[in-house]
Amino acid sequence: MDNLILIKTVLFLLWVISIFAVFMSIVGMIIMAFIPEEKPKKKKPPFYTLDQIEQMYKDKNTTEDKLAIIIHSFVEYHPLPPKENEQTSKQGKHMLEMIFTLSGHSHMSDELRGEMFRELKSQNPEYKDEFKNAG
């Protein structure tokens, strides 16, 4: 008789523990549903001057990873100057020449080239005609 009471007590305690675990799981899921998910912050690329960028892409030994950093720095910190009466300024022409020279680098992959022109189009919508056949 004592063994039966002991078994019933243990089973009852296991049942209480399992109900408590299910309840806590549900409460945890509800709490997590209301906590906003933090998006990873996009790390800003290092700043390079236009002269530094030009020197790096002219170097034939520049790796694809370094080219990606150069591209992100260029897009982030060097927007193309606005057009004047639908005409590209002298500075704008120089920057476009840099962009197209960079796109022809021997270590430039098609994926990286496409990404570069997508970013340039989104940052410089005024120049979309210049970039429409590129990438």
PDB file of C-alpha atoms in Angstrom:
ATOM      1  CA  MET A   1       0.000   0.000   0.000  1.00  0.00           C
ATOM      2  CA  ASP A   2       2.841   2.383   0.831  1.00  0.00           C
ATOM      3  CA  ASN A   3       4.481   1.613  -2.500  1.00  0.00           C
ATOM      4  CA  LEU A   4       1.265   2.456  -4.351  1.00  0.00           C
ATOM      5  CA  ILE A   5       0.989   5.830  -2.591  1.00  0.00           C
ATOM      6  CA  LEU A   6       4.662   6.533  -3.331  1.00  0.00           C
ATOM      7  CA  ILE A   7       4.203   5.676  -7.025  1.00  0.00           C
ATOM      8  CA  LYS A   8       1.083   7.844  -7.263  1.00  0.00           C
ATOM      9  CA  THR A   9       2.907  10.738  -5.570  1.00  0.00           C
ATOM     10  CA  VAL A  10       5.872  10.472  -7.947  1.00  0.00           C
ATOM     11  CA  LEU A  11       3.586  10.302 -10.989  1.00  0.00           C
ATOM     12  CA  PHE A  12       1.623  13.304  -9.729  1.00  0.00           C
ATOM     13  CA  LEU A  13       4.855  15.300  -9.234  1.00  0.00           C
ATOM     14  CA  LEU A  14       6.046  14.370 -12.739  1.00  0.00           C
ATOM     15  CA  TRP A  15       2.699  15.460 -14.132  1.00  0.00           C
ATOM     16  CA  VAL A  16       2.910  18.818 -12.269  1.00  0.00           C
ATOM     17  CA  ILE A  17       6.482  19.366 -13.508  1.00  0.00           C
ATOM     18  CA  SER A  18       5.514  18.599 -17.113  1.00  0.00           C
ATOM     19  CA  ILE A  19       2.493  20.949 -16.953  1.00  0.00           C
ATOM     20  CA  PHE A  20       4.738  23.646 -15.460  1.00  0.00           C
ATOM     21  CA  ALA A  21       7.324  23.137 -18.256  1.00  0.00           C
ATOM     22  CA  VAL A  22       4.639  23.409 -20.959  1.00  0.00           C
ATOM     23  CA  PHE A  23       3.222  26.535 -19.316  1.00  0.00           C
ATOM     24  CA  MET A  24       6.673  28.161 -19.096  1.00  0.00           C
ATOM     25  CA  SER A  25       7.374  27.294 -22.736  1.00  0.00           C
ATOM     26  CA  ILE A  26       4.166  28.994 -23.832  1.00  0.00           C
ATOM     27  CA  VAL A  27       4.918  32.055 -21.701  1.00  0.00           C
ATOM     28  CA  GLY A  28       8.457  32.189 -23.140  1.00  0.00           C
ATOM     29  CA  MET A  29       7.150  32.014 -26.711  1.00  0.00           C
ATOM     30  CA  ILE A  30       4.668  34.818 -26.031  1.00  0.00           C
ATOM     31  CA  ILE A  31       7.380  37.011 -24.503  1.00  0.00           C
ATOM     32  CA  MET A  32       9.741  36.355 -27.420  1.00  0.00           C
ATOM     33  CA  ALA A  33       6.990  37.262 -29.885  1.00  0.00           C
ATOM     34  CA  PHE A  34       6.759  40.761 -28.412  1.00  0.00           C
ATOM     35  CA  ILE A  35      10.507  41.440 -28.193  1.00  0.00           C
ATOM     36  CA  PRO A  36      11.643  43.093 -31.433  1.00  0.00           C
ATOM     37  CA  GLU A  37      14.369  41.269 -33.291  1.00  0.00           C
ATOM     38  CA  GLU A  38      17.546  43.297 -33.586  1.00  0.00           C
ATOM     39  CA  LYS A  39      18.825  43.490 -37.098  1.00  0.00           C
ATOM     40  CA  PRO A  40      22.568  43.352 -37.442  1.00  0.00           C
ATOM     41  CA  LYS A  41      23.951  46.788 -38.090  1.00  0.00           C
ATOM     42  CA  LYS A  42      25.582  47.188 -41.442  1.00  0.00           C
ATOM     43  CA  LYS A  43      29.228  47.948 -40.859  1.00  0.00           C
ATOM     44  CA  LYS A  44      30.381  51.065 -42.676  1.00  0.00           C
ATOM     45  CA  PRO A  45      33.323  50.559 -44.984  1.00  0.00           C
ATOM     46  CA  PRO A  46      36.563  52.425 -44.307  1.00  0.00           C
ATOM     47  CA  PHE A  47      36.902  55.836 -45.921  1.00  0.00           C
ATOM     48  CA  TYR A  48      39.250  56.087 -48.880  1.00  0.00           C
ATOM     49  CA  THR A  49      39.875  59.255 -50.860  1.00  0.00           C
ATOM     50  CA  LEU A  50      39.306  59.160 -54.606  1.00  0.00           C
ATOM     51  CA  ASP A  51      43.088  59.185 -55.119  1.00  0.00           C
ATOM     52  CA  GLN A  52      43.515  56.177 -52.806  1.00  0.00           C
ATOM     53  CA  ILE A  53      40.725  54.333 -54.602  1.00  0.00           C
ATOM     54  CA  GLU A  54      42.312  55.119 -57.949  1.00  0.00           C
ATOM     55  CA  GLN A  55      45.707  53.824 -56.794  1.00  0.00           C
ATOM     56  CA  MET A  56      44.179  50.610 -55.427  1.00  0.00           C
ATOM     57  CA  TYR A  57      42.154  49.693 -58.508  1.00  0.00           C
ATOM     58  CA  LYS A  58      45.086  50.465 -60.799  1.00  0.00           C
ATOM     59  CA  ASP A  59      47.142  47.884 -58.899  1.00  0.00           C
ATOM     60  CA  LYS A  60      46.714  44.589 -60.775  1.00  0.00           C
ATOM     61  CA  ASN A  61      47.414  42.649 -57.552  1.00  0.00           C
ATOM     62  CA  THR A  62      44.357  44.040 -55.743  1.00  0.00           C
ATOM     63  CA  THR A  63      42.252  41.064 -54.632  1.00  0.00           C
ATOM     64  CA  GLU A  64      38.520  40.645 -55.133  1.00  0.00           C
ATOM     65  CA  ASP A  65      37.933  41.140 -51.393  1.00  0.00           C
ATOM     66  CA  LYS A  66      39.835  44.426 -51.476  1.00  0.00           C
ATOM     67  CA  LEU A  67      37.878  45.455 -54.583  1.00  0.00           C
ATOM     68  CA  ALA A  68      34.633  44.859 -52.657  1.00  0.00           C
ATOM     69  CA  ILE A  69      35.851  47.142 -49.852  1.00  0.00           C
ATOM     70  CA  ILE A  70      36.899  49.779 -52.386  1.00  0.00           C
ATOM     71  CA  ILE A  71      33.498  49.632 -54.097  1.00  0.00           C
ATOM     72  CA  HIS A  72      31.563  49.955 -50.843  1.00  0.00           C
ATOM     73  CA  SER A  73      33.749  52.876 -49.768  1.00  0.00           C
ATOM     74  CA  PHE A  74      33.282  54.589 -53.127  1.00  0.00           C
ATOM     75  CA  VAL A  75      29.495  54.187 -53.106  1.00  0.00           C
ATOM     76  CA  GLU A  76      29.166  55.178 -49.428  1.00  0.00           C
ATOM     77  CA  TYR A  77      31.385  58.260 -49.362  1.00  0.00           C
ATOM     78  CA  HIS A  78      31.605  59.561 -52.945  1.00  0.00           C
ATOM     79  CA  PRO A  79      28.212  60.250 -54.548  1.00  0.00           C
ATOM     80  CA  LEU A  80      28.345  61.335 -58.146  1.00  0.00           C
ATOM     81  CA  PRO A  81      27.880  65.097 -58.575  1.00  0.00           C
ATOM     82  CA  PRO A  82      24.451  66.208 -59.817  1.00  0.00           C
ATOM     83  CA  LYS A  83      24.036  66.744 -63.531  1.00  0.00           C
ATOM     84  CA  GLU A  84      23.828  70.290 -64.842  1.00  0.00           C
ATOM     85  CA  ASN A  85      21.136  70.720 -67.525  1.00  0.00           C
ATOM     86  CA  GLU A  86      21.088  66.948 -68.158  1.00  0.00           C
ATOM     87  CA  GLN A  87      24.869  67.069 -68.749  1.00  0.00           C
ATOM     88  CA  THR A  88      27.481  65.287 -66.686  1.00  0.00           C
ATOM     89  CA  SER A  89      30.010  67.624 -65.078  1.00  0.00           C
ATOM     90  CA  LYS A  90      33.768  67.270 -65.544  1.00  0.00           C
ATOM     91  CA  GLN A  91      34.067  65.752 -62.041  1.00  0.00           C
ATOM     92  CA  GLY A  92      31.180  63.407 -62.840  1.00  0.00           C
ATOM     93  CA  LYS A  93      32.869  62.257 -66.053  1.00  0.00           C
ATOM     94  CA  HIS A  94      36.082  61.570 -64.139  1.00  0.00           C
ATOM     95  CA  MET A  95      34.179  59.523 -61.541  1.00  0.00           C
ATOM     96  CA  LEU A  96      32.332  57.591 -64.264  1.00  0.00           C
ATOM     97  CA  GLU A  97      35.675  56.837 -65.897  1.00  0.00           C
ATOM     98  CA  MET A  98      36.928  55.547 -62.535  1.00  0.00           C
ATOM     99  CA  ILE A  99      33.831  53.377 -62.133  1.00  0.00           C
ATOM    100  CA  PHE A 100      34.119  51.791 -65.561  1.00  0.00           C
ATOM    101  CA  THR A 101      37.869  51.268 -65.180  1.00  0.00           C
ATOM    102  CA  LEU A 102      37.241  49.639 -61.800  1.00  0.00           C
ATOM    103  CA  SER A 103      34.559  47.406 -63.324  1.00  0.00           C
ATOM    104  CA  GLY A 104      37.116  46.105 -65.812  1.00  0.00           C
ATOM    105  CA  HIS A 105      39.668  45.102 -63.163  1.00  0.00           C
ATOM    106  CA  SER A 106      41.146  41.645 -63.769  1.00  0.00           C
ATOM    107  CA  HIS A 107      40.008  40.365 -60.334  1.00  0.00           C
ATOM    108  CA  MET A 108      36.454  41.759 -60.624  1.00  0.00           C
ATOM    109  CA  SER A 109      33.861  38.981 -60.587  1.00  0.00           C
ATOM    110  CA  ASP A 110      30.541  39.252 -62.410  1.00  0.00           C
ATOM    111  CA  GLU A 111      28.671  39.091 -59.094  1.00  0.00           C
ATOM    112  CA  LEU A 112      30.720  41.907 -57.585  1.00  0.00           C
ATOM    113  CA  ARG A 113      30.359  43.999 -60.765  1.00  0.00           C
ATOM    114  CA  GLY A 114      26.584  43.505 -60.694  1.00  0.00           C
ATOM    115  CA  GLU A 115      26.425  44.431 -57.011  1.00  0.00           C
ATOM    116  CA  MET A 116      28.519  47.545 -57.661  1.00  0.00           C
ATOM    117  CA  PHE A 117      26.223  48.797 -60.433  1.00  0.00           C
ATOM    118  CA  ARG A 118      23.066  48.003 -58.410  1.00  0.00           C
ATOM    119  CA  GLU A 119      24.399  50.072 -55.512  1.00  0.00           C
ATOM    120  CA  LEU A 120      25.497  52.879 -57.819  1.00  0.00           C
ATOM    121  CA  LYS A 121      22.063  52.974 -59.498  1.00  0.00           C
ATOM    122  CA  SER A 122      20.280  53.136 -56.147  1.00  0.00           C
ATOM    123  CA  GLN A 123      22.610  55.853 -54.781  1.00  0.00           C
ATOM    124  CA  ASN A 124      22.736  57.859 -58.025  1.00  0.00           C
ATOM    125  CA  PRO A 125      19.375  57.510 -59.833  1.00  0.00           C
ATOM    126  CA  GLU A 126      20.265  60.495 -62.013  1.00  0.00           C
ATOM    127  CA  TYR A 127      22.923  58.345 -63.701  1.00  0.00           C
ATOM    128  CA  LYS A 128      20.792  55.271 -64.374  1.00  0.00           C
ATOM    129  CA  ASP A 129      21.147  55.749 -68.148  1.00  0.00           C
ATOM    130  CA  GLU A 130      24.940  55.568 -67.854  1.00  0.00           C
ATOM    131  CA  PHE A 131      24.678  52.326 -65.857  1.00  0.00           C
ATOM    132  CA  LYS A 132      21.809  50.620 -67.696  1.00  0.00           C
ATOM    133  CA  ASN A 133      24.017  48.434 -69.918  1.00  0.00           C
ATOM    134  CA  ALA A 134      26.685  47.925 -67.267  1.00  0.00           C
ATOM    135  CA  GLY A 135      26.785  45.143 -64.757  1.00  0.00           C
TER     136      GLY A 135
END
